[in-house]
């Protein structure tokens, strides 16, 4: 593993940990995805199961759906679901309620 990879991973972990302290309050209704939440990244992280679960908890969502390019999805809106969009390399592009 190169030094750059180690430094990048450590920086990402520190950024995610620090951003947890600045999260706005969770959704009022249990399991309702907080659409007013905004988490930005200096460097887009890989969408690991741990990160996806952390996002679900941060948004207060009851369920989560990871959407990958080329896969089909239903278009119905679900206020209790967090949608996590990733690219071909499983790097996080965007997260949103619905």
One Martini backbone bead per residue (centre of mass of N, CA, C, O) as a GRO file, in nm:
protein
   98
    1UNK     BB    1   0.096   0.037   0.023
    2UNK     BB    2   0.074   0.354  -0.016
    3UNK     BB    3   0.111   0.653   0.132
    4UNK     BB    4  -0.127   0.792  -0.007
    5UNK     BB    5  -0.344   0.584   0.074
    6UNK     BB    6  -0.312   0.617   0.378
    7UNK     BB    7  -0.365   0.921   0.393
    8UNK     BB    8  -0.641   0.918   0.257
    9UNK     BB    9  -0.779   0.731   0.464
   10UNK     BB   10  -0.725   0.907   0.716
   11UNK     BB   11  -0.866   1.163   0.613
   12UNK     BB   12  -1.145   1.038   0.575
   13UNK     BB   13  -1.190   0.940   0.864
   14UNK     BB   14  -1.163   1.221   0.994
   15UNK     BB   15  -1.389   1.362   0.837
   16UNK     BB   16  -1.624   1.180   0.924
   17UNK     BB   17  -1.588   1.222   1.229
   18UNK     BB   18  -1.617   1.533   1.231
   19UNK     BB   19  -1.900   1.551   1.085
   20UNK     BB   20  -2.069   1.419   1.316
   21UNK     BB   21  -2.061   1.684   1.504
   22UNK     BB   22  -2.231   1.864   1.263
   23UNK     BB   23  -2.505   1.751   1.285
   24UNK     BB   24  -2.812   1.770   1.252
   25UNK     BB   25  -3.100   1.704   1.338
   26UNK     BB   26  -3.314   1.472   1.339
   27UNK     BB   27  -3.583   1.333   1.261
   28UNK     BB   28  -3.892   1.343   1.398
   29UNK     BB   29  -3.965   1.089   1.261
   30UNK     BB   30  -3.941   0.764   1.276
   31UNK     BB   31  -3.746   0.700   0.980
   32UNK     BB   32  -3.732   0.973   0.858
   33UNK     BB   33  -3.592   1.132   0.611
   34UNK     BB   34  -3.353   1.394   0.612
   35UNK     BB   35  -3.370   1.639   0.361
   36UNK     BB   36  -3.180   1.868   0.519
   37UNK     BB   37  -2.939   1.713   0.470
   38UNK     BB   38  -2.567   1.776   0.455
   39UNK     BB   39  -2.300   1.594   0.300
   40UNK     BB   40  -1.964   1.662   0.253
   41UNK     BB   41  -1.673   1.606   0.038
   42UNK     BB   42  -1.344   1.624  -0.039
   43UNK     BB   43  -1.343   1.306  -0.078
   44UNK     BB   44  -1.466   1.052  -0.235
   45UNK     BB   45  -1.599   0.774  -0.113
   46UNK     BB   46  -1.638   0.459  -0.047
   47UNK     BB   47  -1.924   0.237  -0.049
   48UNK     BB   48  -1.945   0.106   0.228
   49UNK     BB   49  -2.131  -0.050   0.459
   50UNK     BB   50  -2.052   0.145   0.687
   51UNK     BB   51  -2.118   0.413   0.542
   52UNK     BB   52  -2.413   0.352   0.473
   53UNK     BB   53  -2.502   0.319   0.769
   54UNK     BB   54  -2.414   0.599   0.863
   55UNK     BB   55  -2.602   0.754   0.672
   56UNK     BB   56  -2.867   0.638   0.767
   57UNK     BB   57  -2.836   0.745   1.055
   58UNK     BB   58  -2.787   1.050   0.988
   59UNK     BB   59  -3.075   1.069   0.831
   60UNK     BB   60  -3.292   0.869   0.977
   61UNK     BB   61  -3.337   0.618   0.817
   62UNK     BB   62  -3.488   0.306   0.765
   63UNK     BB   63  -3.371   0.295   0.469
   64UNK     BB   64  -3.158   0.164   0.195
   65UNK     BB   65  -3.029   0.256  -0.142
   66UNK     BB   66  -2.810   0.127  -0.376
   67UNK     BB   67  -2.706   0.295  -0.677
   68UNK     BB   68  -2.624   0.160  -0.987
   69UNK     BB   69  -2.513   0.147  -1.285
   70UNK     BB   70  -2.764  -0.021  -1.486
   71UNK     BB   71  -2.985  -0.025  -1.280
   72UNK     BB   72  -3.301  -0.095  -1.166
   73UNK     BB   73  -3.574   0.125  -1.052
   74UNK     BB   74  -3.796   0.251  -0.870
   75UNK     BB   75  -4.001   0.569  -0.864
   76UNK     BB   76  -4.094   0.574  -0.591
   77UNK     BB   77  -4.166   0.747  -0.310
   78UNK     BB   78  -3.962   0.731   0.002
   79UNK     BB   79  -3.940   0.890   0.312
   80UNK     BB   80  -3.765   0.629   0.451
   81UNK     BB   81  -3.542   0.668   0.222
   82UNK     BB   82  -3.207   0.617   0.123
   83UNK     BB   83  -3.013   0.739  -0.145
   84UNK     BB   84  -2.724   0.578  -0.299
   85UNK     BB   85  -2.493   0.703  -0.524
   86UNK     BB   86  -2.289   0.527  -0.761
   87UNK     BB   87  -2.031   0.418  -0.934
   88UNK     BB   88  -1.846   0.177  -1.094
   89UNK     BB   89  -1.634   0.203  -0.826
   90UNK     BB   90  -1.804   0.267  -0.558
   91UNK     BB   91  -1.839   0.577  -0.560
   92UNK     BB   92  -1.959   0.845  -0.416
   93UNK     BB   93  -2.195   1.088  -0.538
   94UNK     BB   94  -2.488   1.058  -0.384
   95UNK     BB   95  -2.737   1.175  -0.144
   96UNK     BB   96  -3.094   1.087  -0.085
   97UNK     BB   97  -3.415   1.122  -0.053
   98UNK     BB   98  -3.660   0.848  -0.169
   0.00000   0.00000   0.00000
